[in-house]
mmCIF file of N, CA, C and O in Angstrom:
data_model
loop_
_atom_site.group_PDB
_atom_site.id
_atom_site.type_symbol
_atom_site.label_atom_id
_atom_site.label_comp_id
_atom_site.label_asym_id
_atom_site.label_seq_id
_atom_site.Cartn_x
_atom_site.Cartn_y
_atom_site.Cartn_z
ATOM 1 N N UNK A 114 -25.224 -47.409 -6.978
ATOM 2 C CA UNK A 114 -23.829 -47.508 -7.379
ATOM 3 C C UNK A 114 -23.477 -48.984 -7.579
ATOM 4 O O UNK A 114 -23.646 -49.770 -6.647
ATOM 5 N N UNK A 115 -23.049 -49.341 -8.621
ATOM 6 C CA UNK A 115 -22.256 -50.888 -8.907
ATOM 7 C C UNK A 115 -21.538 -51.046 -8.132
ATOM 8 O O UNK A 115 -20.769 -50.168 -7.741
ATOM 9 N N UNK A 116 -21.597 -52.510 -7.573
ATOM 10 C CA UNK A 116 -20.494 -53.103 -6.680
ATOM 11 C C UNK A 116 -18.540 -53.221 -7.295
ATOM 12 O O UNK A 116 -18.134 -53.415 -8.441
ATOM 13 N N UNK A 117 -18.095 -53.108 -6.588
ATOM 14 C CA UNK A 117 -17.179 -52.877 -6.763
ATOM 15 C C UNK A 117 -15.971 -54.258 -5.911
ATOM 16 O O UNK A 117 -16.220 -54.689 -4.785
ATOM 17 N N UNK A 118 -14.822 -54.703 -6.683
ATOM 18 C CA UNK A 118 -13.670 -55.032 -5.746
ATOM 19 C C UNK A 118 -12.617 -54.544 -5.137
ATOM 20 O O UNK A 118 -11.871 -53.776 -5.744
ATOM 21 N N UNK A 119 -12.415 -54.851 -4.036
ATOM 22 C CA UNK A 119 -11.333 -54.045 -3.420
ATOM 23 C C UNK A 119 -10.090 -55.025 -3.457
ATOM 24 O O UNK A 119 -10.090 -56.225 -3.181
ATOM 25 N N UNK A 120 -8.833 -54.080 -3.938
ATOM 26 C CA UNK A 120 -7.867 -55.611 -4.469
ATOM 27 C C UNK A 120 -6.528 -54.761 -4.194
ATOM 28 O O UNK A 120 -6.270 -53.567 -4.351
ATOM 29 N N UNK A 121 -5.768 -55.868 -3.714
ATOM 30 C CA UNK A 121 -4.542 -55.560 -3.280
ATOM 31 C C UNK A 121 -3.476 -56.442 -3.771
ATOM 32 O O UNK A 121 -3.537 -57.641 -3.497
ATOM 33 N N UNK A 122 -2.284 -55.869 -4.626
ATOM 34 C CA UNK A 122 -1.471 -56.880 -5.114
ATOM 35 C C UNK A 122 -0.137 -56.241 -3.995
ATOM 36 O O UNK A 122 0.399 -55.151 -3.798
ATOM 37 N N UNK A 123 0.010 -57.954 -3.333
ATOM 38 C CA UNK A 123 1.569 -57.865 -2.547
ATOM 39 C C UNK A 123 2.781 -58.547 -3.182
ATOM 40 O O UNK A 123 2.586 -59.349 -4.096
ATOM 41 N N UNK A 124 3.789 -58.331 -2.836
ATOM 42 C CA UNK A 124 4.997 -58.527 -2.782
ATOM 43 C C UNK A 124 5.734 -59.040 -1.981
ATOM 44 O O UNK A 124 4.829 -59.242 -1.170
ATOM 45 N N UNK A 125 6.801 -59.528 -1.372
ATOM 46 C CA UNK A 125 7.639 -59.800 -0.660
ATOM 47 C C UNK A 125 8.352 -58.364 -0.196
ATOM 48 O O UNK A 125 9.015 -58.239 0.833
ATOM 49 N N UNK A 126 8.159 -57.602 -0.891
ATOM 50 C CA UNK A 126 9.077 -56.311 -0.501
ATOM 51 C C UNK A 126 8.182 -54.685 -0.466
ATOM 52 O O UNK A 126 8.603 -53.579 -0.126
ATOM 53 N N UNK A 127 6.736 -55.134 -0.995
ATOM 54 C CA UNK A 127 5.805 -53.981 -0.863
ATOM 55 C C UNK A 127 4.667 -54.321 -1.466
ATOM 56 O O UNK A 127 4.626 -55.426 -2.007
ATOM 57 N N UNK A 128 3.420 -53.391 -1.506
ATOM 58 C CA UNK A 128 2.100 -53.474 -1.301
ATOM 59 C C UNK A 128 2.142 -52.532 -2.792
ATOM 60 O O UNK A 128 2.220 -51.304 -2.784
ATOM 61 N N UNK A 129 2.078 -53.321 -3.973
ATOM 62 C CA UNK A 129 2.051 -52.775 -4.907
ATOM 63 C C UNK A 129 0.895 -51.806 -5.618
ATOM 64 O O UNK A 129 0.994 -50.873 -6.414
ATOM 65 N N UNK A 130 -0.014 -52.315 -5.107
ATOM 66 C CA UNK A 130 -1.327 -51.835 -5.782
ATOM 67 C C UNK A 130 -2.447 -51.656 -4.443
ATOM 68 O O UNK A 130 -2.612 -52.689 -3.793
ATOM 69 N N UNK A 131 -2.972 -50.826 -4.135
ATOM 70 C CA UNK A 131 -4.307 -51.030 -3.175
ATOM 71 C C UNK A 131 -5.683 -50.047 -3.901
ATOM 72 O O UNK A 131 -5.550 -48.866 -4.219
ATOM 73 N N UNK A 132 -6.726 -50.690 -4.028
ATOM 74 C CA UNK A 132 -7.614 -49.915 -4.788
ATOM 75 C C UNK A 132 -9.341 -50.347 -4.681
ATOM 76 O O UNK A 132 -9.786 -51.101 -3.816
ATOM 77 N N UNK A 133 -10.052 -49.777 -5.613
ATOM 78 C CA UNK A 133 -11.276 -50.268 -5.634
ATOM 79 C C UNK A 133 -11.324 -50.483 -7.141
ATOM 80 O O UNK A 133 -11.060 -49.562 -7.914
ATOM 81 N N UNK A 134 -11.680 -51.767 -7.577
ATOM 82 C CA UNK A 134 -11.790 -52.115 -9.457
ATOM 83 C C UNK A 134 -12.958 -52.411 -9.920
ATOM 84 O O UNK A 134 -13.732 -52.902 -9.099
ATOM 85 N N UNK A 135 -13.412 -52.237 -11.206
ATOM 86 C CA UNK A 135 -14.558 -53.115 -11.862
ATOM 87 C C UNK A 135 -14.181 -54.002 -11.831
ATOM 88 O O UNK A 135 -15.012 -54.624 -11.168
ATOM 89 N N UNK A 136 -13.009 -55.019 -12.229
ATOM 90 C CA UNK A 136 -13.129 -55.985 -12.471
ATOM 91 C C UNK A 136 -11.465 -56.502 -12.318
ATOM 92 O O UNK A 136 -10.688 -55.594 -12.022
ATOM 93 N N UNK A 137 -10.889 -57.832 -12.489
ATOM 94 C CA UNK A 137 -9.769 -57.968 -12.071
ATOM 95 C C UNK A 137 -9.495 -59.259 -13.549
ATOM 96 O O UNK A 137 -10.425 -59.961 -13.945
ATOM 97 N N UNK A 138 -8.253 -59.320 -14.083
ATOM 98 C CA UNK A 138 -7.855 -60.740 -15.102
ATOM 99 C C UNK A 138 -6.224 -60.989 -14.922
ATOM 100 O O UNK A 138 -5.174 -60.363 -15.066
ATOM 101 N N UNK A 139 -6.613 -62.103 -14.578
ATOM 102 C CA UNK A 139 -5.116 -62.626 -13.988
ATOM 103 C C UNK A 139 -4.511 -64.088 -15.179
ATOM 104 O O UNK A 139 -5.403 -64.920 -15.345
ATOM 105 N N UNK A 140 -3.659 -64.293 -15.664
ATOM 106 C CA UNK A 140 -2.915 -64.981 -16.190
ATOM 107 C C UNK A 140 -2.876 -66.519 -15.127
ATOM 108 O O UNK A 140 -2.151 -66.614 -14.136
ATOM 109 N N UNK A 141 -3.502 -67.246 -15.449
ATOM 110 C CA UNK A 141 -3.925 -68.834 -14.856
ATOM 111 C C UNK A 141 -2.346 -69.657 -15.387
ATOM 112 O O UNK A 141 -1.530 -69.003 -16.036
ATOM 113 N N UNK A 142 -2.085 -71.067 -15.032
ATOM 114 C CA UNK A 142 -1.642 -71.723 -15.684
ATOM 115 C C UNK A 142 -2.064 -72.129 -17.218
ATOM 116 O O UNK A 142 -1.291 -72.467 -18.115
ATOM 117 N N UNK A 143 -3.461 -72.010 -17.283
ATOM 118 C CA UNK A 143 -4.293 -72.758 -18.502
ATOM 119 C C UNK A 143 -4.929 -72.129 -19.232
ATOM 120 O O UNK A 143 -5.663 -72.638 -20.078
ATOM 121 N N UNK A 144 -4.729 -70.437 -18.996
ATOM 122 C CA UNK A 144 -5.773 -69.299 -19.814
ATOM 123 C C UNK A 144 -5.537 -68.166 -18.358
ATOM 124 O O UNK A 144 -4.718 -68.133 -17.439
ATOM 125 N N UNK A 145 -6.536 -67.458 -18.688
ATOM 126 C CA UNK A 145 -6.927 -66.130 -18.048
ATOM 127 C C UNK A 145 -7.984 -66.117 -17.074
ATOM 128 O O UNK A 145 -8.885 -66.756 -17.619
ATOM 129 N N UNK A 146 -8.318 -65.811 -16.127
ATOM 130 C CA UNK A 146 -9.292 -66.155 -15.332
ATOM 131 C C UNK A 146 -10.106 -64.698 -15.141
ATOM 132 O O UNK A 146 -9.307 -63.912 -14.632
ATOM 133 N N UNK A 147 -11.478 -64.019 -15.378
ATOM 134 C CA UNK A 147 -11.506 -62.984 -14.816
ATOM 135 C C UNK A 147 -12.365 -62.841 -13.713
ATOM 136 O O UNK A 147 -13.143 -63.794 -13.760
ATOM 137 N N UNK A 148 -12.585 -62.219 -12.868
ATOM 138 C CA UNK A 148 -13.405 -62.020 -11.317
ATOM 139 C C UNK A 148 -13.770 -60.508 -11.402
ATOM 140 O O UNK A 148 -13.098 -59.486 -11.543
ATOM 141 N N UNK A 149 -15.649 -60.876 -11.203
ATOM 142 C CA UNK A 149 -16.164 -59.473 -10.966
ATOM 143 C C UNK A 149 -16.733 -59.575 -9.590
ATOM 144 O O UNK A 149 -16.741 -60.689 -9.068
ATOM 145 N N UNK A 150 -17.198 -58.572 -8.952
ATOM 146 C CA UNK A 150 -17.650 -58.105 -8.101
ATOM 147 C C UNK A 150 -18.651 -59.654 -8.012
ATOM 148 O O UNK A 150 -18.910 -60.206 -9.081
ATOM 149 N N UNK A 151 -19.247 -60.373 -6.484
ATOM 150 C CA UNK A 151 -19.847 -61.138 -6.407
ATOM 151 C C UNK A 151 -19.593 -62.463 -6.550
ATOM 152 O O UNK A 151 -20.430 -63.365 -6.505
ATOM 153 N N UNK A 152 -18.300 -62.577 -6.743
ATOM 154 C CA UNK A 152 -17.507 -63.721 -7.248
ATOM 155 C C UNK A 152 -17.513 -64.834 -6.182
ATOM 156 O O UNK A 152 -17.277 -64.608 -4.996
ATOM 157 N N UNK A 153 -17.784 -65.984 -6.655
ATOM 158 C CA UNK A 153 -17.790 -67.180 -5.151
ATOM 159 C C UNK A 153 -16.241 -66.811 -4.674
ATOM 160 O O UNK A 153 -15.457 -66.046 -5.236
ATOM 161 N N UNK A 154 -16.041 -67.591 -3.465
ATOM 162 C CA UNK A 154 -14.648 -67.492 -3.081
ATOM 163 C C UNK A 154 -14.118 -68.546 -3.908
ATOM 164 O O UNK A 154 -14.576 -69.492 -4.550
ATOM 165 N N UNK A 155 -12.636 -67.890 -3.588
ATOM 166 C CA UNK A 155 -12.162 -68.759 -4.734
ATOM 167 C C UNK A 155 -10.372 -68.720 -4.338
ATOM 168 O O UNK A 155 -10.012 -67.721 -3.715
ATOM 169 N N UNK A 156 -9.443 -69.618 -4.636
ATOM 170 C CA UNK A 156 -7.954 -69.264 -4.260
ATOM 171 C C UNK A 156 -7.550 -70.011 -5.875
ATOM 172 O O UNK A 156 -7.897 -71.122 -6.278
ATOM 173 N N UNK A 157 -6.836 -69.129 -6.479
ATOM 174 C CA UNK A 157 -6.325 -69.881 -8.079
ATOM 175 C C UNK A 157 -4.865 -69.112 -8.010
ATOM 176 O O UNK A 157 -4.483 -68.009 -7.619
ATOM 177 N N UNK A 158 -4.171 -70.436 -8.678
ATOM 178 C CA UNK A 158 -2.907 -70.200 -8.807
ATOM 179 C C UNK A 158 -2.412 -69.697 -10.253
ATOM 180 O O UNK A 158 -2.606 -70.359 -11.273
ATOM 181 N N UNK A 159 -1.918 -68.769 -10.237
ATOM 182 C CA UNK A 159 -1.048 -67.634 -11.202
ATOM 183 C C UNK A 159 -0.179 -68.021 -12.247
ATOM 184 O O UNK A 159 0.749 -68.717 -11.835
ATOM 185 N N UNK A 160 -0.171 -67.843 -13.234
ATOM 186 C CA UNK A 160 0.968 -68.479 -13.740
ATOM 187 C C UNK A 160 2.192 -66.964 -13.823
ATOM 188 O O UNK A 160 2.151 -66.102 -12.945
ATOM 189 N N UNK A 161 3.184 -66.887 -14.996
ATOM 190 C CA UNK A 161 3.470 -65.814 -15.437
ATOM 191 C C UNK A 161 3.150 -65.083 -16.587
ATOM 192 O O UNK A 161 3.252 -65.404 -17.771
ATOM 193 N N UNK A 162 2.768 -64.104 -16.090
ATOM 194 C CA UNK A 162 1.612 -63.164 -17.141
ATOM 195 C C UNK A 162 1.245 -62.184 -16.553
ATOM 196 O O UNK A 162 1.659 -61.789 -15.463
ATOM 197 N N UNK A 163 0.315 -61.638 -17.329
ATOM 198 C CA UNK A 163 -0.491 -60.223 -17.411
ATOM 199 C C UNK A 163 -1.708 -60.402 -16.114
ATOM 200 O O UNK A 163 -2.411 -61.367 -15.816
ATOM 201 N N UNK A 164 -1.594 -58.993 -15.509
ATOM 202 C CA UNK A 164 -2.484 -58.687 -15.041
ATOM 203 C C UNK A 164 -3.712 -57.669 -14.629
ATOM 204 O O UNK A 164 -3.953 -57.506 -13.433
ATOM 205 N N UNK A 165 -4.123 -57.308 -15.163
ATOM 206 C CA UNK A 165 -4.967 -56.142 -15.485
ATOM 207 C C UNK A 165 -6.458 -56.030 -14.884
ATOM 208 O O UNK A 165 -7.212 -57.001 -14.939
ATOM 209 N N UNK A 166 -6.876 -54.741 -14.278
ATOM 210 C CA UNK A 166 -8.323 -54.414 -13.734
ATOM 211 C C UNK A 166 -8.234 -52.734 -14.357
ATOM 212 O O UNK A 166 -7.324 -52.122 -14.915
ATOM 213 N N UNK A 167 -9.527 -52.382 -13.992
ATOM 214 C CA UNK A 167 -10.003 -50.950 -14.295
ATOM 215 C C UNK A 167 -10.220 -50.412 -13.135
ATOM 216 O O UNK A 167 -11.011 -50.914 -12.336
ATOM 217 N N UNK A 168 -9.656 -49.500 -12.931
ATOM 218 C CA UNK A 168 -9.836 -49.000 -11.629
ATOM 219 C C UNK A 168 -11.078 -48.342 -11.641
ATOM 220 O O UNK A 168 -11.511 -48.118 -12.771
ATOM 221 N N UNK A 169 -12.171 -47.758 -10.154
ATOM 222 C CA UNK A 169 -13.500 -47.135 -10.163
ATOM 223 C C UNK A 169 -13.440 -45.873 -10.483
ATOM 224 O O UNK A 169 -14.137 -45.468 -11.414
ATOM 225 N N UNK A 170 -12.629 -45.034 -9.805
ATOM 226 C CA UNK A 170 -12.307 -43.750 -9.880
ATOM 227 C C UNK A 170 -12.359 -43.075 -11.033
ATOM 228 O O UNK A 170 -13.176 -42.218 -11.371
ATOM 229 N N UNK A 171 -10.761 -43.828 -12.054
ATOM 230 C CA UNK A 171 -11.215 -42.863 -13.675
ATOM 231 C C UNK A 171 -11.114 -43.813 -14.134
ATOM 232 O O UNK A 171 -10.091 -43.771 -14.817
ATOM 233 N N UNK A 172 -11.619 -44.838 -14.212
ATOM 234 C CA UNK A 172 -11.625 -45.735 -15.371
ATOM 235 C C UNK A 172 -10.214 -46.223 -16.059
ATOM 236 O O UNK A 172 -10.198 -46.745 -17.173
ATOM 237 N N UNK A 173 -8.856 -45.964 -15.159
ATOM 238 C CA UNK A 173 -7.665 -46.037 -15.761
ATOM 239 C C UNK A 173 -7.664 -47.495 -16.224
ATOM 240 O O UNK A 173 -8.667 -47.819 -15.589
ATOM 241 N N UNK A 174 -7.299 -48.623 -16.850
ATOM 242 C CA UNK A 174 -6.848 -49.838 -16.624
ATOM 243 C C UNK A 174 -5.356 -49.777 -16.333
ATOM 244 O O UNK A 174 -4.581 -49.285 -17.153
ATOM 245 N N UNK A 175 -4.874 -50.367 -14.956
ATOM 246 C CA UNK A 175 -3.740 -50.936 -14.927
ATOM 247 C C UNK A 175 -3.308 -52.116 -14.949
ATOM 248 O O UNK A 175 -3.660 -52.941 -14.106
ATOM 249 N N UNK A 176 -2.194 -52.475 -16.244
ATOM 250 C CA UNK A 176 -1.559 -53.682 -16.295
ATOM 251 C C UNK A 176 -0.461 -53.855 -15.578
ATOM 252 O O UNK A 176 0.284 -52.901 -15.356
ATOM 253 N N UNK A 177 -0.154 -55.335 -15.023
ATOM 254 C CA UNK A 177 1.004 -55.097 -14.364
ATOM 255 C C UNK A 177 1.580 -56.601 -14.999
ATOM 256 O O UNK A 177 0.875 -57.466 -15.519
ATOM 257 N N UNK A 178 3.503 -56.660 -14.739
ATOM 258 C CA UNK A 178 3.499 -58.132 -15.388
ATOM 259 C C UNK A 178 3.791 -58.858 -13.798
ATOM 260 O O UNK A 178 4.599 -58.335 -13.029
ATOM 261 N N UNK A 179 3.013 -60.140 -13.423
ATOM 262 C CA UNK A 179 3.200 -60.807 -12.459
ATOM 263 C C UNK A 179 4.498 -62.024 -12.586
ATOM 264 O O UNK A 179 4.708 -62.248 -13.778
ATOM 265 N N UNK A 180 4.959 -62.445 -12.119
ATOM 266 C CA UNK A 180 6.160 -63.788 -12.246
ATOM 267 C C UNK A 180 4.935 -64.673 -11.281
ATOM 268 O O UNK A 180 5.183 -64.567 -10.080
ATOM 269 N N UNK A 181 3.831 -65.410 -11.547
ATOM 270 C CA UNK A 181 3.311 -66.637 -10.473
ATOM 271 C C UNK A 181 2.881 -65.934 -9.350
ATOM 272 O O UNK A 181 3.267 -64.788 -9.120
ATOM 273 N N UNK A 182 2.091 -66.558 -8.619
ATOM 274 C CA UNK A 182 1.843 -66.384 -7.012
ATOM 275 C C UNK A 182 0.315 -67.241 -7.003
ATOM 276 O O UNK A 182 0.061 -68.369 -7.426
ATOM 277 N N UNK A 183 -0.622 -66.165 -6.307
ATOM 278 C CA UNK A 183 -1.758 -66.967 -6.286
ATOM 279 C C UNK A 183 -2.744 -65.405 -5.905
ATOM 280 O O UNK A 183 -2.362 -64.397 -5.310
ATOM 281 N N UNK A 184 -4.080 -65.709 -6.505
ATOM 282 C CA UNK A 184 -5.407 -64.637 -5.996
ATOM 283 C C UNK A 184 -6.003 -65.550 -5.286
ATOM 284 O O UNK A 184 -6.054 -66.765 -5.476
ATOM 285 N N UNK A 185 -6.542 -64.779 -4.291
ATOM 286 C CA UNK A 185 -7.794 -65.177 -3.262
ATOM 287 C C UNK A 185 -8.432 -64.306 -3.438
ATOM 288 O O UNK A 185 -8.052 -63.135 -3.402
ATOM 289 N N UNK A 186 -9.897 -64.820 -3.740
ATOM 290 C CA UNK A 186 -11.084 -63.519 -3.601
ATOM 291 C C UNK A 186 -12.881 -64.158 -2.552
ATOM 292 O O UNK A 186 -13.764 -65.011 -2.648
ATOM 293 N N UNK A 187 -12.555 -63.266 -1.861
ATOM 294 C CA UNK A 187 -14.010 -63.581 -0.568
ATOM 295 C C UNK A 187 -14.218 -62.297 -0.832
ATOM 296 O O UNK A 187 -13.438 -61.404 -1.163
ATOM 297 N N UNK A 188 -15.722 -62.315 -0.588
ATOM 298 C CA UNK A 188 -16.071 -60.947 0.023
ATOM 299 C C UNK A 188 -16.278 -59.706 -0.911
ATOM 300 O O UNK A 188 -16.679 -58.706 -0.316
ATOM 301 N N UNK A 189 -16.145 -59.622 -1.818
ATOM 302 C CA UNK A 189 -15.640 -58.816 -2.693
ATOM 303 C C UNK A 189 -14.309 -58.148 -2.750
ATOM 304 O O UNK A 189 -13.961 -57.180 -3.425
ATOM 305 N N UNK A 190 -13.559 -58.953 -1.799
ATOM 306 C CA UNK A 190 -11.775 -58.810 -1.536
ATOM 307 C C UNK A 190 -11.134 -59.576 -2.475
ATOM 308 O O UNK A 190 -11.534 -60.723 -2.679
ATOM 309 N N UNK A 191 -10.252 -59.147 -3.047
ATOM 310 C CA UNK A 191 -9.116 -60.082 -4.136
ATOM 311 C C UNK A 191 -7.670 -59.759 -3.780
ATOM 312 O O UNK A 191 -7.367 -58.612 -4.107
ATOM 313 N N UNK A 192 -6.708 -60.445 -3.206
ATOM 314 C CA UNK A 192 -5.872 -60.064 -2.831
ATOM 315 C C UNK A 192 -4.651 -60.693 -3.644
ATOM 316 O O UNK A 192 -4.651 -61.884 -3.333
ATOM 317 N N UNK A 193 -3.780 -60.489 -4.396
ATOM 318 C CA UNK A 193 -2.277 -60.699 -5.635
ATOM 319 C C UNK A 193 -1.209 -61.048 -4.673
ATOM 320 O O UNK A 193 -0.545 -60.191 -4.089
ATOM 321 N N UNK A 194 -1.021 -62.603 -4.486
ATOM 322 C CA UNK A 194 0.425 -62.761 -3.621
ATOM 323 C C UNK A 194 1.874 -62.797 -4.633
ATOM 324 O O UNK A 194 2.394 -63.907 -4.747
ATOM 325 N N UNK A 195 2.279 -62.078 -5.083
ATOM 326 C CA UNK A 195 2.792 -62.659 -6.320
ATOM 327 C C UNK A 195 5.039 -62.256 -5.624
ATOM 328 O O UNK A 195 5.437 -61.462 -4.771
ATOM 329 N N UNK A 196 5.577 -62.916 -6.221
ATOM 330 C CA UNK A 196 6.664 -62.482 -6.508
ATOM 331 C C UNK A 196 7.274 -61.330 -6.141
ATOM 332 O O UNK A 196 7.784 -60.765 -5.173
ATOM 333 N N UNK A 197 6.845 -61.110 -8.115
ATOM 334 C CA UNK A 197 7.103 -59.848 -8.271
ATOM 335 C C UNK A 197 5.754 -59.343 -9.718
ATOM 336 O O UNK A 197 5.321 -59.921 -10.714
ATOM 337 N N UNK A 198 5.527 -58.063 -9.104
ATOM 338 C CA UNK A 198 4.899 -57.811 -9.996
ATOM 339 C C UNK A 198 4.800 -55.707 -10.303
ATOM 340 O O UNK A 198 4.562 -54.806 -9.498
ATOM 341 N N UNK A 199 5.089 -55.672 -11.702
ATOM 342 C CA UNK A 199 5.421 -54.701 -12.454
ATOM 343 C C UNK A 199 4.886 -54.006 -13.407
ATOM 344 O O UNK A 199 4.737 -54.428 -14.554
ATOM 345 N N UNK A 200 4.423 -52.438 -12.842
ATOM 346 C CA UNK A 200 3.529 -52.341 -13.990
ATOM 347 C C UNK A 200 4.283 -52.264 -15.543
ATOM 348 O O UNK A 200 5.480 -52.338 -15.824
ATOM 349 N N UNK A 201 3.149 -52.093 -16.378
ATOM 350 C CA UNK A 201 3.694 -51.966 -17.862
ATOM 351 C C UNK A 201 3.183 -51.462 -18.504
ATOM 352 O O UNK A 201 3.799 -51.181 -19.532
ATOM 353 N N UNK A 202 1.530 -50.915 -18.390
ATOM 354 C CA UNK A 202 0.515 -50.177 -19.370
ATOM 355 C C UNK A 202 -0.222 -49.831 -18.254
ATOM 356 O O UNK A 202 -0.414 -50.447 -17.206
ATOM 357 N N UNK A 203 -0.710 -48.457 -18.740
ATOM 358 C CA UNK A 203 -1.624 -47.839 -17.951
ATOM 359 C C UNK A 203 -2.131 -46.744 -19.538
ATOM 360 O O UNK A 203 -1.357 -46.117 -20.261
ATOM 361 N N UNK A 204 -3.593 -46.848 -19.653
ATOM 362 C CA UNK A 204 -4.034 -46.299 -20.401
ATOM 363 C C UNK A 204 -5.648 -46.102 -19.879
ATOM 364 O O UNK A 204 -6.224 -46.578 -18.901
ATOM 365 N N UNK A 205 -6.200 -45.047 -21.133
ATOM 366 C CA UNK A 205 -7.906 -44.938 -20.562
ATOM 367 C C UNK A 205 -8.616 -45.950 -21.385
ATOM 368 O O UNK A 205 -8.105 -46.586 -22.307
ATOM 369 N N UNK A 206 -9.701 -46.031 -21.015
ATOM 370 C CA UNK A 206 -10.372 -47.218 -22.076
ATOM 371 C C UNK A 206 -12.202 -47.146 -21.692
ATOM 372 O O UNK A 206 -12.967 -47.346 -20.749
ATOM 373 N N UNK A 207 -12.222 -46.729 -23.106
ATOM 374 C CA UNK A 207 -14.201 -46.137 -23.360
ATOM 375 C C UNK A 207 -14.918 -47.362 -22.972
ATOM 376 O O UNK A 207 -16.149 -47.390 -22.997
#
């Protein structure tokens, strides 16, 4: 079985997202950053933008829109400190 991330986007007011993903792309100050499974550790700061992974289960991708925060990823953990963040697309994708 492919490795997988386990990723959690928080809030100030709730635990928006908890899951297992292929893969995670977060909106940087300077571009897009993406993190797969195996990823060095790493703490990068967010700008405002898009944020999108594929979940393991059905392959859904969920986008969400973030306002800033910051990802940390150890371990194959990635954790979304953000604001606020909102989904906006959820579709399947071959």
């Amino acid at each position: 079985m492919p490795r997988t991330l386990k990723v959690e986007i928080v809030t100030p007011d709730a635990k928006v997202f908890e899951g297992e993903v292929r893969s995670i792309v977060i909106t940087a100050p300077d571009g897009e950053v993406g993190i797969l499974p195996m990823h060095a550790p790493i703490i990068a700061e967010m700008g405002e933008g898009i944020l999108r992974f594929k979940r393991v289960e059905d392959d859904i991708v969920d986008t969400f829109y973030a306002e800033g925060g910051y990802l940390q990823v150890a371990e194959d953990n990635a954790i979304v400190l953000t604001d606020s963040a909102r989904r906006i697309d959820k579709y399947y994708q071959d």
